[in-house]
mmCIF file of C-alpha atoms in Angstrom:
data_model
loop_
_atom_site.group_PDB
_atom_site.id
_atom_site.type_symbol
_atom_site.label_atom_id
_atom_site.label_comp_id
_atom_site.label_asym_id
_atom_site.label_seq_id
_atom_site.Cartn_x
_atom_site.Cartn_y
_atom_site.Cartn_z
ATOM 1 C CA UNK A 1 -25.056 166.310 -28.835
ATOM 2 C CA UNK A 2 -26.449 162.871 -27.020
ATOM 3 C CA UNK A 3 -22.811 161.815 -26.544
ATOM 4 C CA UNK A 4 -21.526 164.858 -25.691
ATOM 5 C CA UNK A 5 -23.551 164.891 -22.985
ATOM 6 C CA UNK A 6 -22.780 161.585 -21.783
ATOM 7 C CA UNK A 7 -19.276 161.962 -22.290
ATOM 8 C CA UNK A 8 -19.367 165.441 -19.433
ATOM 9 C CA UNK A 9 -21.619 163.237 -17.016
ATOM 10 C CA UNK A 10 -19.071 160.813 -16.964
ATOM 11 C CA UNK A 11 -16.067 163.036 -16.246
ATOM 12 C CA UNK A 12 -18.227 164.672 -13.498
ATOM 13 C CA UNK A 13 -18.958 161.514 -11.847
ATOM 14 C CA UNK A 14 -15.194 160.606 -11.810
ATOM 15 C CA UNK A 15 -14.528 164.346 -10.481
ATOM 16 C CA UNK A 16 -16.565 163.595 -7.416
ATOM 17 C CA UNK A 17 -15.601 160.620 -6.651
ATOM 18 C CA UNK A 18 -11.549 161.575 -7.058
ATOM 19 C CA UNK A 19 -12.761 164.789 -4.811
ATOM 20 C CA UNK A 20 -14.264 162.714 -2.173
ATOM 21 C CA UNK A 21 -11.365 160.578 -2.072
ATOM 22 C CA UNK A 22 -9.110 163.512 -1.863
ATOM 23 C CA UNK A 23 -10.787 165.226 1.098
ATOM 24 C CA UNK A 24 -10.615 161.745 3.059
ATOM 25 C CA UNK A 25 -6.982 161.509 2.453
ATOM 26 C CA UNK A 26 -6.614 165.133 2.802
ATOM 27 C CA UNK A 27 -8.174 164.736 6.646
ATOM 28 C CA UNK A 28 -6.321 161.401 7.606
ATOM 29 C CA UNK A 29 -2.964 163.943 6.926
ATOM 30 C CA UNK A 30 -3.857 166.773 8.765
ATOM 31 C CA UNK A 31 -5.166 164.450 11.489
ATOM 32 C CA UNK A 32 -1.555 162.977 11.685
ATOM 33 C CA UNK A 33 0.151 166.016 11.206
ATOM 34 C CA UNK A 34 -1.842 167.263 14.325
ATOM 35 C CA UNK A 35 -1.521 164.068 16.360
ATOM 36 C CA UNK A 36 2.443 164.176 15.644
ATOM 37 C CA UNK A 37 2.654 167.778 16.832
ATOM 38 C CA UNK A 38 1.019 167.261 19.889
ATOM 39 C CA UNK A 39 3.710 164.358 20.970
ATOM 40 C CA UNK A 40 6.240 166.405 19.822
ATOM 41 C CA UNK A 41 4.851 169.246 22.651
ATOM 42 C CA UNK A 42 3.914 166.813 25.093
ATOM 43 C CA UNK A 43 7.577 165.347 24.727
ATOM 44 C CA UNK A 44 9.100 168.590 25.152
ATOM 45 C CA UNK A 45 6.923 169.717 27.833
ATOM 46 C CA UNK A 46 7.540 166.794 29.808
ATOM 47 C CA UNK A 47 11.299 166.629 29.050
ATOM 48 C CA UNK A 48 10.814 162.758 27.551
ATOM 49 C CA UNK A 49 8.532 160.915 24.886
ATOM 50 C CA UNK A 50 5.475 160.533 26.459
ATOM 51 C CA UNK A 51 3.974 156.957 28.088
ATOM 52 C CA UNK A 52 1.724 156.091 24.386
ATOM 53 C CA UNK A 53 4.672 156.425 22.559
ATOM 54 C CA UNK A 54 7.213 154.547 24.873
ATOM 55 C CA UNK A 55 4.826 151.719 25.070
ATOM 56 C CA UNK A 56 4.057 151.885 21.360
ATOM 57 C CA UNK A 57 7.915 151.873 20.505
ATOM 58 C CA UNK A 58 7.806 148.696 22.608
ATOM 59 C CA UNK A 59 5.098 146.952 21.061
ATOM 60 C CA UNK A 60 7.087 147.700 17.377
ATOM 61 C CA UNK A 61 10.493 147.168 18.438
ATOM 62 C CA UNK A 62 13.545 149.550 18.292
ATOM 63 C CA UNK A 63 13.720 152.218 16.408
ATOM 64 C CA UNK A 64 16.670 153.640 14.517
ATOM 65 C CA UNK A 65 16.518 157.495 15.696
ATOM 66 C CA UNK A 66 18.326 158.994 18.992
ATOM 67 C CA UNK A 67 16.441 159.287 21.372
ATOM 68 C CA UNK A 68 16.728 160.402 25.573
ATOM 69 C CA UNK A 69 15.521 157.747 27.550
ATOM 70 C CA UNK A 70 18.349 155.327 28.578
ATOM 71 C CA UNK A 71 19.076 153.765 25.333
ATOM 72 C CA UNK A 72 22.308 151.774 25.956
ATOM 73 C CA UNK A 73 24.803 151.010 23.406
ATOM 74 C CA UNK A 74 26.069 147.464 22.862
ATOM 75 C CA UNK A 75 29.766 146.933 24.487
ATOM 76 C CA UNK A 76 31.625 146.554 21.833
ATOM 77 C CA UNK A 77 34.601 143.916 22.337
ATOM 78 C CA UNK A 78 38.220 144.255 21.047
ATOM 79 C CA UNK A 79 39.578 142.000 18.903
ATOM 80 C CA UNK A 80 40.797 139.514 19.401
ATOM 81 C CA UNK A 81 38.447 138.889 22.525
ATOM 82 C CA UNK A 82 39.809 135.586 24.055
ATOM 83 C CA UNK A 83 43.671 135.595 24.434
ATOM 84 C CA UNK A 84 45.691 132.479 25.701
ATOM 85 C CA UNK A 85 49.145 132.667 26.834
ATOM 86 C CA UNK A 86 50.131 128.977 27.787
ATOM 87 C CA UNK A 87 53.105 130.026 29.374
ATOM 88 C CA UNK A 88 56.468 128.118 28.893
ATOM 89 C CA UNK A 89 58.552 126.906 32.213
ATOM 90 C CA UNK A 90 61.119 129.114 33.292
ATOM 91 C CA UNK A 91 60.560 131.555 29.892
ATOM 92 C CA UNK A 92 60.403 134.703 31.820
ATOM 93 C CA UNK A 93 57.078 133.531 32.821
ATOM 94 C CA UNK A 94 56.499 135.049 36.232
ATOM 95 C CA UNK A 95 57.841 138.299 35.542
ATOM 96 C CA UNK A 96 55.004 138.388 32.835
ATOM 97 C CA UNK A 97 52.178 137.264 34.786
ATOM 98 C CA UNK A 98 53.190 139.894 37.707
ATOM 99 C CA UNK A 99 52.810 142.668 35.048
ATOM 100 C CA UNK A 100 49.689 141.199 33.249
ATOM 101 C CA UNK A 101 47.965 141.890 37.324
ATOM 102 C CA UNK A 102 48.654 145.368 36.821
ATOM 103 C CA UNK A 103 47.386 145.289 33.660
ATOM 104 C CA UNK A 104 44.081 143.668 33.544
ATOM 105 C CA UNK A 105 42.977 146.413 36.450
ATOM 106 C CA UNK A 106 44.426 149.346 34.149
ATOM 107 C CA UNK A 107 43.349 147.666 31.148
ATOM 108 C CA UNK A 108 39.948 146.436 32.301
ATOM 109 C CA UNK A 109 40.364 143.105 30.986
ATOM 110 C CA UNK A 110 40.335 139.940 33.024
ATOM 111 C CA UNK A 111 42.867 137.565 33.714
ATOM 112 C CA UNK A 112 42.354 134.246 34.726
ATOM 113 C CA UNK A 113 45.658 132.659 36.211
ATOM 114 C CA UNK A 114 45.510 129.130 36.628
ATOM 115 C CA UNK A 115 47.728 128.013 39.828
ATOM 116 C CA UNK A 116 47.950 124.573 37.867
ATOM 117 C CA UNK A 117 51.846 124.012 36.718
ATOM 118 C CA UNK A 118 52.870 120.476 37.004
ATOM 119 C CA UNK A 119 50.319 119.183 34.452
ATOM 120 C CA UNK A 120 50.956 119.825 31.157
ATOM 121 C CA UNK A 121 49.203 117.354 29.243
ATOM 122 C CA UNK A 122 45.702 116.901 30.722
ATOM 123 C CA UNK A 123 43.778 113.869 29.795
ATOM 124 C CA UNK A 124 40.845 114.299 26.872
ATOM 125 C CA UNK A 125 37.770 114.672 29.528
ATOM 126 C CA UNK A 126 39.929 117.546 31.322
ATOM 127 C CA UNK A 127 41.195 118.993 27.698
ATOM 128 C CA UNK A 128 37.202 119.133 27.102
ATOM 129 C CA UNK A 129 35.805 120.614 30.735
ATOM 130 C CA UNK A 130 39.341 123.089 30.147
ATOM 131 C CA UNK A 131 38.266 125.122 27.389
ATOM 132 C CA UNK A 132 34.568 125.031 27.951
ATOM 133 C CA UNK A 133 36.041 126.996 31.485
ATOM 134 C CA UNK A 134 37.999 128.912 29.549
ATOM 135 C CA UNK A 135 35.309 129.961 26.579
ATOM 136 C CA UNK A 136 32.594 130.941 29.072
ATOM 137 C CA UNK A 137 35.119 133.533 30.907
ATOM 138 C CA UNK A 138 34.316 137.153 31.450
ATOM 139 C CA UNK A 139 35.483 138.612 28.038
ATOM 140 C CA UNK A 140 37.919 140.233 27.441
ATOM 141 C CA UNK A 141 39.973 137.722 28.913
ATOM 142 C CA UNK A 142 43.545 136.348 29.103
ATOM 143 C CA UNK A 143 44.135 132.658 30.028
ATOM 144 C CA UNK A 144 47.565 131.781 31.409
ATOM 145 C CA UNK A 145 48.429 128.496 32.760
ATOM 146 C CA UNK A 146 51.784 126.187 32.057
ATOM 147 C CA UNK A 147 49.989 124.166 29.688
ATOM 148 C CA UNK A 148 50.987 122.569 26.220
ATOM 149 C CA UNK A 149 48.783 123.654 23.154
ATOM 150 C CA UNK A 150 45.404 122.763 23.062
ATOM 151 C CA UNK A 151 43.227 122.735 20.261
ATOM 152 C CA UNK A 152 40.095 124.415 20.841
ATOM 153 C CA UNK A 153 37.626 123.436 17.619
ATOM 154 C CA UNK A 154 38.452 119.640 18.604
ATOM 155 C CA UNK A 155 35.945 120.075 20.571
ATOM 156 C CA UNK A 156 33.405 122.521 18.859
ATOM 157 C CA UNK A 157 34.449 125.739 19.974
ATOM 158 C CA UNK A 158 36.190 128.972 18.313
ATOM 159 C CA UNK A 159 40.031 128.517 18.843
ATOM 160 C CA UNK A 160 41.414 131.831 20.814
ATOM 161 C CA UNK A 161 44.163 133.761 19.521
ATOM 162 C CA UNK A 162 47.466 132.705 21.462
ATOM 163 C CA UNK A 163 51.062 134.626 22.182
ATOM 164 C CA UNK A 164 53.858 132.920 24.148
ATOM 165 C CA UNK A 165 57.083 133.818 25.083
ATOM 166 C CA UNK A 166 60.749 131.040 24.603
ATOM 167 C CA UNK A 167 63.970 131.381 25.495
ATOM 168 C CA UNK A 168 67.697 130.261 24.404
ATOM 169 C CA UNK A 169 67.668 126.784 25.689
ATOM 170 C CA UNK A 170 70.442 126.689 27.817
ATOM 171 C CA UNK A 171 69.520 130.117 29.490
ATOM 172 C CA UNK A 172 66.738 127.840 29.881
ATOM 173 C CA UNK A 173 68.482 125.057 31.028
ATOM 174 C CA UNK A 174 70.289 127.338 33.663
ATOM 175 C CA UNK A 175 67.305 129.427 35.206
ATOM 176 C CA UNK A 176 65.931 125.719 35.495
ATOM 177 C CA UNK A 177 68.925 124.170 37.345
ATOM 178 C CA UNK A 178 69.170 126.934 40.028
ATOM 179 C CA UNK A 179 65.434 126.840 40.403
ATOM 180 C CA UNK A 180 65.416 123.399 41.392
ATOM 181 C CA UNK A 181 67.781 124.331 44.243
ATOM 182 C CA UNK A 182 67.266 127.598 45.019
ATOM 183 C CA UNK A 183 63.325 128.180 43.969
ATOM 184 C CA UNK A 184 62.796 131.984 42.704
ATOM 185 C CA UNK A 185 64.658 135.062 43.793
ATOM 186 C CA UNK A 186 61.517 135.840 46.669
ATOM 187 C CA UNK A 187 62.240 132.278 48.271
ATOM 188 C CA UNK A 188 65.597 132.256 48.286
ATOM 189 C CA UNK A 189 65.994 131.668 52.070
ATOM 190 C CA UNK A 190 63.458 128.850 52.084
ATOM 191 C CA UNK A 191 64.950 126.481 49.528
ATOM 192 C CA UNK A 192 65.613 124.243 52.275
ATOM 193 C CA UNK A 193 61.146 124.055 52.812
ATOM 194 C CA UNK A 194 61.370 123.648 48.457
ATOM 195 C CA UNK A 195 63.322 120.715 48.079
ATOM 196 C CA UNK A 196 64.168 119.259 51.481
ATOM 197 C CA UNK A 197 65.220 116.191 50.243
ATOM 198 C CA UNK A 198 68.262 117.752 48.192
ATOM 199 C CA UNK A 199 71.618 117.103 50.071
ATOM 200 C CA UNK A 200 73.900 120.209 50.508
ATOM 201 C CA UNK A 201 76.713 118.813 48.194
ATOM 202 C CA UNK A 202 73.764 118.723 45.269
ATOM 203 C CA UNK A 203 71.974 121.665 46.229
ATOM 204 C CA UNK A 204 75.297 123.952 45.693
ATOM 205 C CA UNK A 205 77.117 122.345 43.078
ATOM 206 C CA UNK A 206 79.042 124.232 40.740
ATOM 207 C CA UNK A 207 76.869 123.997 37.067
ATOM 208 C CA UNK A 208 80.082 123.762 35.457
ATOM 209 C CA UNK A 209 81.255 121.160 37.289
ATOM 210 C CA UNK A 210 78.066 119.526 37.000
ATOM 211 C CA UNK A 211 78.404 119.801 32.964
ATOM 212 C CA UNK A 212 81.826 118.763 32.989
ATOM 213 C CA UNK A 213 81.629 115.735 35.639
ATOM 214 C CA UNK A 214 78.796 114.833 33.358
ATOM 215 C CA UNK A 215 76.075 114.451 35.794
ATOM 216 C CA UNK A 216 72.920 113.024 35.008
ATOM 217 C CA UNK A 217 70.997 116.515 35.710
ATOM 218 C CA UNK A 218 73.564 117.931 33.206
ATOM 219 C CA UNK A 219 73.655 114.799 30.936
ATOM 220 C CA UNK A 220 70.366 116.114 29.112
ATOM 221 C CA UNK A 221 69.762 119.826 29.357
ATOM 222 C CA UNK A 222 66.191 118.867 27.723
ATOM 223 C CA UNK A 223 66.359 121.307 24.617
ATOM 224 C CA UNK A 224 63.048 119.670 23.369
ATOM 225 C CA UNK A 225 61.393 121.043 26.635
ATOM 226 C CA UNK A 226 59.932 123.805 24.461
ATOM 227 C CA UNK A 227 58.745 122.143 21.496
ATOM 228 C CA UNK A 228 55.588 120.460 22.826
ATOM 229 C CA UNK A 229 54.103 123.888 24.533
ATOM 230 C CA UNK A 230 53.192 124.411 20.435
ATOM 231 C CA UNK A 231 52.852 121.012 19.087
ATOM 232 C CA UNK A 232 50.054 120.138 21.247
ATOM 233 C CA UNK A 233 48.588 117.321 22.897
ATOM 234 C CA UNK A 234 49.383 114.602 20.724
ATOM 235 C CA UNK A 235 51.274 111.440 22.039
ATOM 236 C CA UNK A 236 54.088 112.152 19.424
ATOM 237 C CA UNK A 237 54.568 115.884 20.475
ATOM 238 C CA UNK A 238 56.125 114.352 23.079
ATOM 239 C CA UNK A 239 58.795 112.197 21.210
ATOM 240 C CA UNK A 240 61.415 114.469 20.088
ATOM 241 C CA UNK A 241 61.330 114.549 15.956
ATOM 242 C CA UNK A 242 60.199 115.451 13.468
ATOM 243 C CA UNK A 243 56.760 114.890 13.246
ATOM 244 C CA UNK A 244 56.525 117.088 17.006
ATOM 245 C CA UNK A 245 58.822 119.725 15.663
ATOM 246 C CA UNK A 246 56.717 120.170 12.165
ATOM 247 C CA UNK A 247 53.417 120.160 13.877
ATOM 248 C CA UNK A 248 54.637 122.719 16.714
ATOM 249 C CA UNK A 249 55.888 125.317 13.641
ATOM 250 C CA UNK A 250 52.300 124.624 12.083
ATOM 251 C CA UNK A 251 50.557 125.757 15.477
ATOM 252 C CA UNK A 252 52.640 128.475 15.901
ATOM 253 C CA UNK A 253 51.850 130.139 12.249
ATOM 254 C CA UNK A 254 47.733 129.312 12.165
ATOM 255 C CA UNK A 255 47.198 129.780 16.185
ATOM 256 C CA UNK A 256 49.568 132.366 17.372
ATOM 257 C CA UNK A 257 49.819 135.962 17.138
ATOM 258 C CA UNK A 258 53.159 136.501 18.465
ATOM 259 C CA UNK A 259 55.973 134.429 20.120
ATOM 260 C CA UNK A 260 58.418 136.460 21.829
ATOM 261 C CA UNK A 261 62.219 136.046 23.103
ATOM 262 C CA UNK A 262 62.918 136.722 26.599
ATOM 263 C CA UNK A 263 65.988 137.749 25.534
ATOM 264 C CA UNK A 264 64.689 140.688 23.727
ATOM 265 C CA UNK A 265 61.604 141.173 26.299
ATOM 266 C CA UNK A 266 61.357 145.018 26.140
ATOM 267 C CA UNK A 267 60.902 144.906 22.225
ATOM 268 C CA UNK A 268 58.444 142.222 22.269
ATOM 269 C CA UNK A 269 56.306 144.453 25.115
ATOM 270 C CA UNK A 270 56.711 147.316 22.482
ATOM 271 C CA UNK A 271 54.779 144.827 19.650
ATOM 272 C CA UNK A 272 52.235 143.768 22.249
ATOM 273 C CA UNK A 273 51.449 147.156 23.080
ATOM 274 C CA UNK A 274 50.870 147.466 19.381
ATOM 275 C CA UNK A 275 49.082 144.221 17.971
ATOM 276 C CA UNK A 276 47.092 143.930 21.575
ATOM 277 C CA UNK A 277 46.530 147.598 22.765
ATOM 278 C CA UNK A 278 43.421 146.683 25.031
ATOM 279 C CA UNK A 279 45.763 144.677 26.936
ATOM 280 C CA UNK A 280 49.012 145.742 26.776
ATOM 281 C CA UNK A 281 48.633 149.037 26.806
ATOM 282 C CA UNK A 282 51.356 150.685 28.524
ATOM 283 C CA UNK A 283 52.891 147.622 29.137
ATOM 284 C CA UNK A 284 56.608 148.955 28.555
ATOM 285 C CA UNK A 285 56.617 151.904 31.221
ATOM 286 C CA UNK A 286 55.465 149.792 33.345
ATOM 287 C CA UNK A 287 57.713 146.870 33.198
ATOM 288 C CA UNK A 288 60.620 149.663 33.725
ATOM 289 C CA UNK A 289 59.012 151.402 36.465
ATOM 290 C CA UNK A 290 56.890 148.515 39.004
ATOM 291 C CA UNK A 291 60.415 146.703 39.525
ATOM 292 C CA UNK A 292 59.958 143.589 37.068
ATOM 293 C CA UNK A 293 62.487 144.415 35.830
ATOM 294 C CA UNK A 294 64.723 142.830 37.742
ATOM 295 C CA UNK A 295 62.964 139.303 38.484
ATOM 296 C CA UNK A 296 63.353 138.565 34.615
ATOM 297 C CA UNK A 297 67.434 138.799 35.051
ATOM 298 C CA UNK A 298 68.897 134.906 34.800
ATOM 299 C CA UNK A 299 70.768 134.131 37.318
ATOM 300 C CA UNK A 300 74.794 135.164 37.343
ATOM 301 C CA UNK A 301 76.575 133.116 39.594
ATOM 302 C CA UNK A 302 76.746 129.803 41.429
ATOM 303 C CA UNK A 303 76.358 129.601 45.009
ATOM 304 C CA UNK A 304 78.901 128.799 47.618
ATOM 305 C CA UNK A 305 78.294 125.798 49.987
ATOM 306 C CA UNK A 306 77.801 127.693 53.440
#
């Protein structure tokens, strides 16, 4: 009977204290139960969260629930972010560039277009103060400038995706020679003000005479012109070979995205509109319908000495 009675003792001291533990707890909840409706009225009341909670939501950080007070979303960036197009001389170039102004303002991206084009092959300290301009621009972002390949992570920073466009080499080699005398199809009329120092019988010589009087302008129609836009800016991209001619197919599968043929411009708008949408978007009614068309025709015939 003694142990009985010790044994009931016990298991009423343990009731009491699990009961006084309960009705603690059981107050703390109903205290935030009541404290959590109250916000909830004072929020809808006062068409917001009220002040305590805003500042207490600042004190522990962001939350993960919706909420209506000004939360802004993160801009999220389209890939690829950073685009280079180091442009290739007399590749269509300028009928390119007058259609990427139309549209980065339709787009929303910016273009930076560098009025740089007789210096392809900067020295190292510009190569270095180059892309640190170009990484810290507004992104998105397309970089065009007449400028052989540079390598970005030679100097510590993310390499941007590249596109270019090429040519056949002797269309090449002809928009080039009538360029030199003529300038582009806006400045006809001032070619004298381009090259003044260009005598008449030069300035209008027949290109097939030229090739087949083998003069020195005709001599070498510089088909390696292309090559080091992709090799880089290596001393020995510049000697044609090899080496150059190995290193610019390398570049071109790691670095680029897409390289184009003028000749076949409209189709490679169509895969640019596809592979780069936040930036070409559109990019094919427009080239038929704002007239650039037309500048990207080579030219057709040899002028006549006045």
């Amino acid at each position: 009977m003694g142990g009985g009675s010790v044994r009931v003792r016990r298991l009423m001291m343990v009731l009491r204290k699990l009961l006084k533990c309960s009705l603690r707890d059981y107050g703390l909840c109903l205290g935030s139960v009541l404290l959590l409706s109250l916000a909830s009225l004072c929020y809808q009341l006062n068409g917001g969260a009220p002040a305590l909670l805003l500042e207490l939501r600042k004190y522990l950080g962001s939350s993960s629930f919706l909420d209506g007070y000004h939360h802004q979303a993160q801009k999220v960036m389209p890939f690829p972010s950073q685009l280079v197009y180091n442009r290739v001389g007399k590749c269509g170039s300028r009928t390119v560039v007058q259609l990427l102004r139309v549209l980065a303002e339709k787009n929303h991206f910016t273009l930076i277009n560098s009025d740089i084009h007789n210096k392809t092959r900067p020295n190292k300290n510009e190569q270095m103060e180059l892309v640190n301009n170009i990484s810290i621009g507004e992104q998105p972002y397309l970089y065009t400038r007449h400028i052989h390949f540079l390598n970005f992570t030679r100097f510590g920073l993310e390499q941007p995706v590249h596109i270019n466009i090429i040519r056949d080499p002797i269309n090449r080699f002809v928009s080039n020679y009538f360029f030199r005398r003529f300038g582009d199809w806006r400045s006809e009329l001032n070619h004298q003000i381009r090259t003044p120092g260009m005598k008449d019988e030069e300035r209008y010589l027949d290109i097939n005479d030229c090739i087949l009087e083998n003069y020195a302008e005709c001599n070498n129609p510089r088909v390696f012109y292309i090559i080091p836009y992709f090799c880089g800016q290596h001393p020995k991209c510049r000697d044609p070979g090899g080496w150059a001619l190995q290193r610019a197919k390398e570049n071109m599968d790691q670095n680029y995205l897409l390289v184009g043929i003028l000749e076949e411009l409209e189709d490679v708008l169509l895969l640019l509109e596809r592979l780069l949408p936040h930036y070409f978007k559109d990019a094919s009614a427009l080239y038929h319908s704002t007239g650039t068309r037309e500048t990207s025709k080579p030219w057709k015939r040899c002028r006549e000495a006045p």
